[in-house]
Amino acid sequence: MTYKLKCVACGAEYSPQEIRYSCDCKGLLDAEHPLASLRVSRELFDRRLAERWGRPFSPLTASGVWRYRELILPLDEGQIISRPEGNTNLYHSPQLSTWVGLAGLYLKHEGENPTGSFKDRGMTVGVTQAKLLGSKAVACASTGNTSASMAAYAALAGLSAIVFIPEGKVALGKLAQALAYGAKTLEVKGNFDAAMRLVHRVCNELGIYLLNSINPFRIEGQKSIVFEMVQQLGWRVPDWIVLPAGNLGNVSAFGKALGELAELGLIERVSRLAAIQAHGANPFYRSFTGGFRSRETVEAQTLATAIRIGDPVSYLRAVQALRLTGGLVAEVTDEEIMDAKAQVDSAGIGCEPASAAAVAGTKKLVREGAIRPGDRVVAVLTGHHLKDPQATLDYHLGKLEGTIPAYANRPMVVEPTLEAVREALG
Ligand SMILES: *Cc1c(COP(=O)(O)O)cnc(C)c1O
Ligand SMILES: [Zn+2]
């Protein structure tokens, strides 16, 4: 028995061999695995993890995505396009735990993926599927990391890549990656949401394979963040998983992953999800505070460009994920995000602004009592510190508009004398 694509809105089913991203009713599609007939166990995945160094060039054991392939996309080695991705560290920092007010705070660092963000986990599956379907070109709209990742995996697979980015709104490191990996890069005069609508039309008209997170195969790959995290914790789920939320692909993937692990009996209960948005890009937060009675949209504005999204594509899937896990949505200001980032950075770990929203949100939820001080919490750091060096510099130099940096570390200019250095060092 194999898997199917199923509409999350009306339940209609489609074959995965067909190129389609949504149902005739416009609902998004999810891969549905025949869970009851899968032969998977904790021992199987633990054995593959142990064999990871044995055959380093086999993605079947070396990749932190394909290790769980029965639950993602059951393929053979030769069909897979992999860097390999995943295998990211789970950090415990006493300094950060104290700062957020928890004993048990862990940080799952997805910035340690091959192109520096969790997007690689979905992209290895999306590009593998594009190749299987015989596509010659792939495209995405992106706030930056999706385009960096897609460009790299397309290059690896020998496909041409076309990225649509909002003009002037993409962090330096991400734009540099897209160009370096050879993607045709179109800067759209408009915001991310406009670029998203455009790329959808272009893909349908020109027969290009669409690799935004509306693509169900990307969601399947991103589930492996949860699989790997839970395995690293000895198959004991944390009380909370806190993550930044933009287009809501990851929230959807995490909910689906937890649901499947529970159904398979690989975990005893599901973690609660806390989705964190920036105050200036908070449509999901607004919908949540209204009891999800209406789907809100906003004109998005935040320093955390990776979550600068006003009309999230995976809204419905994400609502289901929160219902399943008893989750919640919170918002934080850009100042809270950048102060949290300074704390993550100065702990020696480092992350990009959007990722720090998870830590800022954790601190806020502990302060408000939603997360209890004894709870075990994993905050997901979604992207690497060097993705957005400008935001880091502007923070430490006090140049961020509307932000008073609580933890600025300014460089000092000194005369080339011992006296001057002594004075500077206090
Ligand atoms: C894509 C991205 C997000 C947002 O994830 P969604 O699945 O769109 O909600 C957050 N942080 C970083 C660094 C990202 O690249
Ligand atoms: Zn449907």
Short mmCIF file of C-alpha atoms and ligand atoms in Angstrom, two decimals:
data_model
loop_
_atom_site.label_atom_id
_atom_site.label_comp_id
_atom_site.label_asym_id
_atom_site.label_seq_id
_atom_site.Cartn_x
_atom_site.Cartn_y
_atom_site.Cartn_z
CA MET A 1 0.00 0.00 0.00
CA THR A 2 1.24 3.45 -0.78
CA TYR A 3 0.42 6.99 0.18
CA LYS A 4 -2.17 9.39 -1.30
CA LEU A 5 -2.67 13.13 -1.51
CA LYS A 6 -5.79 14.24 0.33
CA CYS A 7 -7.52 17.64 0.45
CA VAL A 8 -7.44 19.12 3.96
CA ALA A 9 -10.73 20.95 3.33
CA CYS A 10 -13.06 18.42 1.63
CA GLY A 11 -11.20 15.09 1.81
CA ALA A 12 -10.97 14.47 -1.96
CA GLU A 13 -8.06 12.19 -2.92
CA TYR A 14 -5.48 12.53 -5.68
CA SER A 15 -2.58 10.48 -6.97
CA PRO A 16 0.92 11.73 -6.09
CA GLN A 17 1.96 11.10 -9.71
CA GLU A 18 -0.19 14.02 -10.80
CA ILE A 19 1.24 17.56 -10.73
CA ARG A 20 -1.16 19.50 -8.55
CA TYR A 21 -0.81 21.62 -5.43
CA SER A 22 -4.42 22.12 -4.42
CA CYS A 23 -7.80 20.47 -4.67
CA ASP A 24 -10.52 21.41 -7.15
CA CYS A 25 -12.18 23.07 -4.13
CA LYS A 26 -8.96 25.15 -3.65
CA GLY A 27 -8.08 23.34 -0.39
CA LEU A 28 -4.44 22.37 0.21
CA LEU A 29 -3.30 18.78 -0.16
CA ASP A 30 -1.60 16.64 2.47
CA ALA A 31 0.19 13.35 1.99
CA GLU A 32 -1.68 10.60 3.80
CA HIS A 33 0.43 7.59 4.72
CA PRO A 34 -0.99 4.11 5.35
CA LEU A 35 0.18 4.33 8.98
CA ALA A 36 -1.48 1.12 10.15
CA SER A 37 0.50 -0.96 7.65
CA LEU A 38 3.91 0.71 8.08
CA ARG A 39 6.65 -1.34 9.71
CA VAL A 40 8.46 1.34 11.67
CA SER A 41 9.67 1.47 15.25
CA ARG A 42 11.91 3.47 17.57
CA GLU A 43 14.52 0.72 17.16
CA LEU A 44 14.50 1.01 13.36
CA PHE A 45 15.15 4.75 13.48
CA ASP A 46 17.72 4.39 16.28
CA ARG A 47 19.58 1.78 14.22
CA ARG A 48 19.68 4.07 11.18
CA LEU A 49 20.95 6.92 13.33
CA ALA A 50 23.72 4.69 14.65
CA GLU A 51 24.62 3.69 11.07
CA ARG A 52 24.78 7.30 9.99
CA TRP A 53 28.60 7.33 9.74
CA GLY A 54 28.85 3.82 8.33
CA ARG A 55 28.02 4.68 4.72
CA PRO A 56 28.38 8.43 4.68
CA PHE A 57 27.18 8.88 1.10
CA SER A 58 23.89 7.07 1.54
CA PRO A 59 21.12 9.57 2.26
CA LEU A 60 19.08 6.68 3.63
CA THR A 61 21.08 6.80 6.86
CA ALA A 62 23.12 10.03 6.61
CA SER A 63 20.16 12.39 6.10
CA GLY A 64 18.09 13.53 9.04
CA VAL A 65 15.14 13.60 6.65
CA TRP A 66 15.40 10.34 4.67
CA ARG A 67 16.17 8.34 7.80
CA TYR A 68 12.39 8.61 8.42
CA ARG A 69 11.43 7.98 4.77
CA GLU A 70 8.51 5.61 5.48
CA LEU A 71 6.76 8.59 7.10
CA ILE A 72 7.83 11.09 4.43
CA LEU A 73 8.29 9.67 0.92
CA PRO A 74 9.23 6.00 0.60
CA LEU A 75 11.95 6.02 -2.09
CA ASP A 76 15.14 4.20 -3.00
CA GLU A 77 18.60 5.66 -2.63
CA GLY A 78 19.15 6.42 -6.32
CA GLN A 79 16.02 8.57 -6.56
CA ILE A 80 16.93 10.94 -3.75
CA ILE A 81 18.48 14.44 -4.08
CA SER A 82 20.16 15.08 -0.73
CA ARG A 83 23.05 17.16 0.68
CA PRO A 84 22.45 15.40 3.23
CA GLU A 85 20.36 17.62 5.51
CA GLY A 86 19.15 17.53 9.11
CA ASN A 87 21.24 16.13 11.98
CA THR A 88 21.02 19.50 13.70
CA ASN A 89 22.06 20.02 17.29
CA LEU A 90 19.80 20.33 20.28
CA TYR A 91 21.40 22.83 22.67
CA HIS A 92 20.85 23.42 26.32
CA SER A 93 22.14 26.80 27.48
CA PRO A 94 21.98 27.58 31.21
CA GLN A 95 22.35 31.30 30.41
CA LEU A 96 19.38 31.33 28.04
CA SER A 97 17.26 29.10 30.27
CA THR A 98 17.69 31.58 33.11
CA TRP A 99 16.92 34.49 30.81
CA VAL A 100 13.57 33.03 29.71
CA GLY A 101 12.74 31.74 33.22
CA LEU A 102 12.86 27.98 32.59
CA ALA A 103 14.97 25.13 33.89
CA GLY A 104 14.53 23.01 30.80
CA LEU A 105 14.89 25.10 27.65
CA TYR A 106 16.37 23.37 24.60
CA LEU A 107 17.19 24.94 21.25
CA LYS A 108 16.86 22.87 18.07
CA HIS A 109 19.18 24.67 15.65
CA GLU A 110 17.82 24.32 12.13
CA GLY A 111 20.27 27.00 11.00
CA GLU A 112 22.78 24.13 10.94
CA ASN A 113 21.26 22.69 7.76
CA PRO A 114 23.32 22.78 4.51
CA THR A 115 22.05 26.19 3.33
CA GLY A 116 21.49 27.56 6.81
CA SER A 117 17.76 27.10 7.40
CA PHE A 118 15.14 24.40 7.98
CA LYS A 119 13.93 24.95 4.41
CA ASP A 120 16.46 22.31 3.29
CA ARG A 121 14.42 19.58 5.00
CA GLY A 122 11.42 20.32 2.83
CA MET A 123 13.43 21.13 -0.26
CA THR A 124 15.24 17.80 -0.46
CA VAL A 125 11.81 16.14 -0.70
CA GLY A 126 10.28 18.78 -3.00
CA VAL A 127 13.18 18.71 -5.47
CA THR A 128 13.34 14.92 -5.37
CA GLN A 129 9.63 14.83 -6.28
CA ALA A 130 10.12 17.45 -9.04
CA LYS A 131 12.78 15.22 -10.57
CA LEU A 132 10.58 12.11 -10.27
CA LEU A 133 7.74 13.94 -12.04
CA GLY A 134 10.10 14.82 -14.87
CA SER A 135 10.06 18.60 -14.33
CA LYS A 136 12.88 20.62 -15.88
CA ALA A 137 12.38 23.82 -13.88
CA VAL A 138 11.29 24.72 -10.35
CA ALA A 139 10.11 28.03 -8.90
CA CYS A 140 9.16 29.63 -5.60
CA ALA A 141 8.23 32.94 -4.04
CA SER A 142 10.38 33.55 -1.02
CA THR A 143 11.28 35.88 1.81
CA GLY A 144 14.81 34.53 1.23
CA ASN A 145 15.53 31.16 2.77
CA THR A 146 13.27 29.14 0.49
CA SER A 147 14.98 30.63 -2.55
CA ALA A 148 18.46 29.96 -1.15
CA SER A 149 17.54 26.37 -0.42
CA MET A 150 15.69 25.74 -3.69
CA ALA A 151 18.57 27.22 -5.70
CA ALA A 152 21.05 24.85 -4.06
CA TYR A 153 18.96 21.69 -4.42
CA ALA A 154 17.96 22.53 -7.99
CA ALA A 155 21.64 22.95 -8.86
CA LEU A 156 22.37 19.59 -7.26
CA ALA A 157 19.57 17.96 -9.29
CA GLY A 158 20.43 19.69 -12.57
CA LEU A 159 17.13 21.60 -12.71
CA SER A 160 16.78 25.28 -13.50
CA ALA A 161 15.57 27.45 -10.63
CA ILE A 162 13.50 30.63 -10.77
CA VAL A 163 12.97 32.63 -7.58
CA PHE A 164 10.52 35.46 -6.96
CA ILE A 165 11.48 37.74 -4.09
CA PRO A 166 9.96 40.97 -2.78
CA GLU A 167 12.19 43.79 -4.03
CA GLY A 168 14.53 45.15 -1.36
CA LYS A 169 13.05 43.02 1.44
CA VAL A 170 15.36 40.01 1.44
CA ALA A 171 18.27 39.70 3.89
CA LEU A 172 21.73 39.99 2.37
CA GLY A 173 22.97 36.44 3.01
CA LYS A 174 19.89 34.88 1.44
CA LEU A 175 19.96 36.98 -1.75
CA ALA A 176 23.68 36.24 -2.09
CA GLN A 177 22.97 32.49 -1.85
CA ALA A 178 20.24 32.52 -4.52
CA LEU A 179 22.54 34.32 -6.95
CA ALA A 180 25.58 32.20 -6.08
CA TYR A 181 23.73 28.90 -6.56
CA GLY A 182 22.68 30.12 -10.00
CA ALA A 183 18.94 30.73 -9.66
CA LYS A 184 17.26 33.13 -12.06
CA THR A 185 16.24 35.78 -9.55
CA LEU A 186 13.25 38.05 -10.15
CA GLU A 187 12.77 40.92 -7.73
CA VAL A 188 9.04 41.61 -7.71
CA LYS A 189 7.90 45.18 -7.10
CA GLY A 190 5.54 44.36 -4.26
CA ASN A 191 5.43 42.39 -1.01
CA PHE A 192 5.82 38.64 -0.43
CA ASP A 193 2.11 37.99 -0.71
CA ALA A 194 2.06 39.59 -4.18
CA ALA A 195 5.11 37.53 -5.25
CA MET A 196 3.34 34.40 -3.98
CA ARG A 197 0.22 35.04 -6.05
CA LEU A 198 2.37 35.74 -9.11
CA VAL A 199 4.51 32.62 -8.91
CA HIS A 200 1.42 30.45 -8.55
CA ARG A 201 0.04 31.80 -11.82
CA VAL A 202 3.39 31.55 -13.59
CA CYS A 203 3.83 27.90 -12.59
CA ASN A 204 0.35 26.95 -13.80
CA GLU A 205 0.80 28.76 -17.12
CA LEU A 206 4.38 27.77 -17.92
CA GLY A 207 4.46 24.22 -16.56
CA ILE A 208 7.10 24.93 -13.92
CA TYR A 209 7.05 22.91 -10.69
CA LEU A 210 6.06 25.08 -7.70
CA LEU A 211 8.11 24.64 -4.54
CA ASN A 212 6.43 26.94 -2.03
CA SER A 213 5.27 25.40 1.22
CA ILE A 214 1.82 24.92 -0.32
CA ASN A 215 3.64 21.98 -1.93
CA PRO A 216 2.75 18.95 0.22
CA PHE A 217 6.16 17.30 -0.22
CA ARG A 218 7.92 20.20 1.49
CA ILE A 219 5.63 19.82 4.48
CA GLU A 220 6.45 16.10 4.58
CA GLY A 221 10.18 16.83 4.76
CA GLN A 222 9.77 19.48 7.46
CA LYS A 223 8.07 16.93 9.72
CA SER A 224 11.52 15.45 10.25
CA ILE A 225 12.41 18.38 12.55
CA VAL A 226 9.99 16.90 15.08
CA PHE A 227 11.00 13.28 14.38
CA GLU A 228 14.66 14.08 14.94
CA MET A 229 14.04 16.26 17.99
CA VAL A 230 11.94 13.61 19.71
CA GLN A 231 14.52 10.94 18.90
CA GLN A 232 17.28 13.15 20.35
CA LEU A 233 15.23 13.43 23.54
CA GLY A 234 15.06 9.63 23.80
CA TRP A 235 11.53 9.53 22.34
CA ARG A 236 10.16 11.60 25.23
CA VAL A 237 8.23 14.55 23.84
CA PRO A 238 8.76 18.03 25.30
CA ASP A 239 5.79 19.74 26.95
CA TRP A 240 6.02 22.58 24.45
CA ILE A 241 7.53 23.18 21.04
CA VAL A 242 7.84 26.90 20.30
CA LEU A 243 8.45 28.11 16.75
CA PRO A 244 8.28 31.29 14.67
CA ALA A 245 5.29 31.43 12.31
CA GLY A 246 5.07 33.11 8.92
CA ASN A 247 3.46 31.21 6.09
CA LEU A 248 2.53 28.49 8.65
CA GLY A 249 4.14 25.60 6.77
CA ASN A 250 6.19 24.59 9.76
CA VAL A 251 3.31 24.82 12.23
CA SER A 252 1.36 22.52 9.88
CA ALA A 253 4.28 20.11 9.50
CA PHE A 254 4.87 19.92 13.26
CA GLY A 255 1.21 19.19 13.99
CA LYS A 256 1.14 16.48 11.33
CA ALA A 257 4.38 14.93 12.62
CA LEU A 258 3.15 14.79 16.22
CA GLY A 259 -0.20 13.32 15.15
CA GLU A 260 1.49 10.59 13.12
CA LEU A 261 4.01 9.67 15.85
CA ALA A 262 1.18 9.40 18.36
CA GLU A 263 -0.96 7.29 16.02
CA LEU A 264 2.00 4.96 15.43
CA GLY A 265 2.56 4.65 19.18
CA LEU A 266 6.12 6.02 18.89
CA ILE A 267 5.26 8.74 21.45
CA GLU A 268 2.88 8.67 24.41
CA ARG A 269 1.31 12.09 23.94
CA VAL A 270 1.68 15.15 21.71
CA SER A 271 3.61 18.31 22.64
CA ARG A 272 1.71 21.58 22.68
CA LEU A 273 2.70 23.94 19.87
CA ALA A 274 3.27 27.65 20.48
CA ALA A 275 3.41 29.63 17.22
CA ILE A 276 5.07 33.02 17.58
CA GLN A 277 4.43 35.95 15.24
CA ALA A 278 5.92 39.42 14.99
CA HIS A 279 3.49 42.10 16.13
CA GLY A 280 3.66 43.80 12.71
CA ALA A 281 3.00 40.54 10.83
CA ASN A 282 0.41 38.88 13.03
CA PRO A 283 -2.54 37.61 10.94
CA PHE A 284 -2.50 34.18 12.60
CA TYR A 285 -2.38 35.74 16.06
CA ARG A 286 -5.41 37.85 15.18
CA SER A 287 -7.31 34.83 13.91
CA PHE A 288 -6.36 32.92 17.09
CA THR A 289 -7.57 35.68 19.45
CA GLY A 290 -10.86 35.64 17.52
CA GLY A 291 -11.23 31.89 18.21
CA PHE A 292 -10.38 31.12 14.54
CA ARG A 293 -13.83 32.32 13.52
CA SER A 294 -12.31 34.33 10.67
CA ARG A 295 -9.13 34.20 8.61
CA GLU A 296 -7.34 37.53 9.08
CA THR A 297 -4.80 39.16 6.78
CA VAL A 298 -2.54 42.18 7.39
CA GLU A 299 -0.07 44.40 5.52
CA ALA A 300 3.05 42.84 7.07
CA GLN A 301 5.88 44.88 8.55
CA THR A 302 8.74 43.48 10.68
CA LEU A 303 12.52 43.38 10.88
CA ALA A 304 12.25 39.60 10.96
CA THR A 305 11.95 39.32 7.17
CA ALA A 306 11.53 35.52 7.18
CA ILE A 307 8.13 35.93 8.87
CA ARG A 308 7.08 39.13 7.10
CA ILE A 309 3.93 37.53 5.70
CA GLY A 310 0.44 39.00 5.85
CA ASP A 311 -1.65 36.25 4.22
CA PRO A 312 -0.30 32.85 5.28
CA VAL A 313 -0.88 30.09 2.74
CA SER A 314 -1.09 27.15 5.15
CA TYR A 315 -3.69 28.76 7.43
CA LEU A 316 -6.17 25.89 7.53
CA ARG A 317 -3.57 23.17 8.10
CA ALA A 318 -2.05 25.28 10.89
CA VAL A 319 -5.41 25.73 12.64
CA GLN A 320 -5.78 21.94 12.60
CA ALA A 321 -2.27 21.57 14.05
CA LEU A 322 -3.09 23.90 16.95
CA ARG A 323 -6.39 22.15 17.66
CA LEU A 324 -4.71 18.74 17.65
CA THR A 325 -1.97 19.80 20.06
CA GLY A 326 -3.88 22.21 22.32
CA GLY A 327 -1.55 24.88 21.00
CA LEU A 328 -1.61 28.65 21.04
CA VAL A 329 -0.37 31.70 19.15
CA ALA A 330 1.48 34.66 20.68
CA GLU A 331 3.01 37.83 19.28
CA VAL A 332 6.21 39.69 20.15
CA THR A 333 7.56 43.10 19.16
CA ASP A 334 10.62 43.62 16.95
CA GLU A 335 12.46 44.97 19.99
CA GLU A 336 11.69 41.78 21.93
CA ILE A 337 12.84 39.74 18.93
CA MET A 338 16.14 41.59 18.60
CA ASP A 339 16.86 41.50 22.35
CA ALA A 340 16.19 37.75 22.33
CA LYS A 341 18.49 37.38 19.33
CA ALA A 342 21.24 39.23 21.20
CA GLN A 343 20.84 36.73 24.04
CA VAL A 344 20.94 33.70 21.70
CA ASP A 345 23.95 35.17 19.90
CA SER A 346 25.90 36.05 23.04
CA ALA A 347 25.28 32.56 24.42
CA GLY A 348 27.59 31.52 21.56
CA ILE A 349 24.79 29.92 19.53
CA GLY A 350 23.45 32.60 17.21
CA CYS A 351 20.39 32.79 14.93
CA GLU A 352 18.63 35.07 12.47
CA PRO A 353 15.95 37.52 13.68
CA ALA A 354 12.87 35.42 12.83
CA SER A 355 14.30 32.48 14.78
CA ALA A 356 14.74 34.63 17.87
CA ALA A 357 10.97 35.20 17.88
CA ALA A 358 10.72 31.66 19.28
CA VAL A 359 12.91 32.57 22.25
CA ALA A 360 11.21 35.95 22.78
CA GLY A 361 7.86 34.18 22.63
CA THR A 362 8.96 31.53 25.13
CA LYS A 363 10.01 34.25 27.58
CA LYS A 364 6.70 36.03 27.17
CA LEU A 365 4.64 32.85 27.63
CA VAL A 366 6.59 31.96 30.78
CA ARG A 367 6.02 35.47 32.13
CA GLU A 368 2.30 35.22 31.38
CA GLY A 369 2.05 31.78 32.99
CA ALA A 370 1.00 29.83 29.87
CA ILE A 371 4.28 27.90 30.03
CA ARG A 372 5.15 26.80 33.58
CA PRO A 373 8.72 27.15 34.90
CA GLY A 374 9.05 23.36 35.23
CA ASP A 375 7.92 22.61 31.66
CA ARG A 376 10.32 21.08 29.18
CA VAL A 377 10.43 23.35 26.14
CA VAL A 378 12.13 23.11 22.75
CA ALA A 379 12.41 26.40 20.87
CA VAL A 380 13.23 25.97 17.20
CA LEU A 381 15.93 28.23 15.78
CA THR A 382 14.91 28.27 12.15
CA GLY A 383 17.83 30.07 10.50
CA HIS A 384 21.55 30.80 10.75
CA HIS A 385 23.01 33.90 12.33
CA LEU A 386 24.90 34.93 9.12
CA LYS A 387 21.75 35.10 7.02
CA ASP A 388 21.06 38.66 8.10
CA PRO A 389 24.28 40.37 9.24
CA GLN A 390 22.77 43.81 8.62
CA ALA A 391 20.12 43.38 11.30
CA THR A 392 22.79 42.26 13.79
CA LEU A 393 25.05 45.23 13.02
CA ASP A 394 22.21 47.74 13.11
CA TYR A 395 21.13 46.42 16.51
CA HIS A 396 24.56 46.64 18.08
CA LEU A 397 25.24 50.05 16.53
CA GLY A 398 21.90 51.38 17.79
CA LYS A 399 20.65 52.04 14.26
CA LEU A 400 17.38 50.11 14.34
CA GLU A 401 14.46 52.48 14.10
CA GLY A 402 12.10 52.27 17.07
CA THR A 403 14.37 49.86 18.98
CA ILE A 404 16.40 50.58 22.09
CA PRO A 405 18.91 47.71 22.19
CA ALA A 406 19.10 46.33 25.73
CA TYR A 407 22.21 44.24 25.00
CA ALA A 408 24.16 46.33 22.46
CA ASN A 409 27.84 45.42 22.06
CA ARG A 410 29.36 48.41 20.28
CA PRO A 411 32.79 48.24 18.67
CA MET A 412 35.29 50.83 19.97
CA VAL A 413 37.80 52.82 17.94
CA VAL A 414 41.14 53.26 19.75
CA GLU A 415 44.46 55.02 19.22
CA PRO A 416 47.27 52.49 18.63
CA THR A 417 48.67 52.84 22.16
CA LEU A 418 48.73 50.66 25.26
CA GLU A 419 47.16 53.49 27.25
CA ALA A 420 44.20 53.76 24.92
CA VAL A 421 43.60 49.99 25.03
CA ARG A 422 43.81 50.01 28.84
CA GLU A 423 41.23 52.74 28.97
CA ALA A 424 38.95 51.01 26.47
CA LEU A 425 39.07 47.76 28.44
CA GLY A 426 38.22 49.63 31.65
C1 LIG B 1 10.58 30.22 6.43
C2 LIG B 1 11.06 30.69 7.75
C3 LIG B 1 10.20 30.87 8.84
C4 LIG B 1 8.72 30.75 8.73
O1 LIG B 1 8.28 29.44 8.54
P1 LIG B 1 6.79 29.18 7.96
O2 LIG B 1 6.76 27.74 7.70
O3 LIG B 1 6.67 30.02 6.73
O4 LIG B 1 5.82 29.64 9.00
C5 LIG B 1 10.75 31.23 10.05
N1 LIG B 1 12.07 31.42 10.19
C6 LIG B 1 12.93 31.26 9.15
C7 LIG B 1 14.38 31.51 9.38
C8 LIG B 1 12.46 30.89 7.92
O5 LIG B 1 13.33 30.75 6.90
ZN ZN B 2 -11.03 19.80 -1.57
#
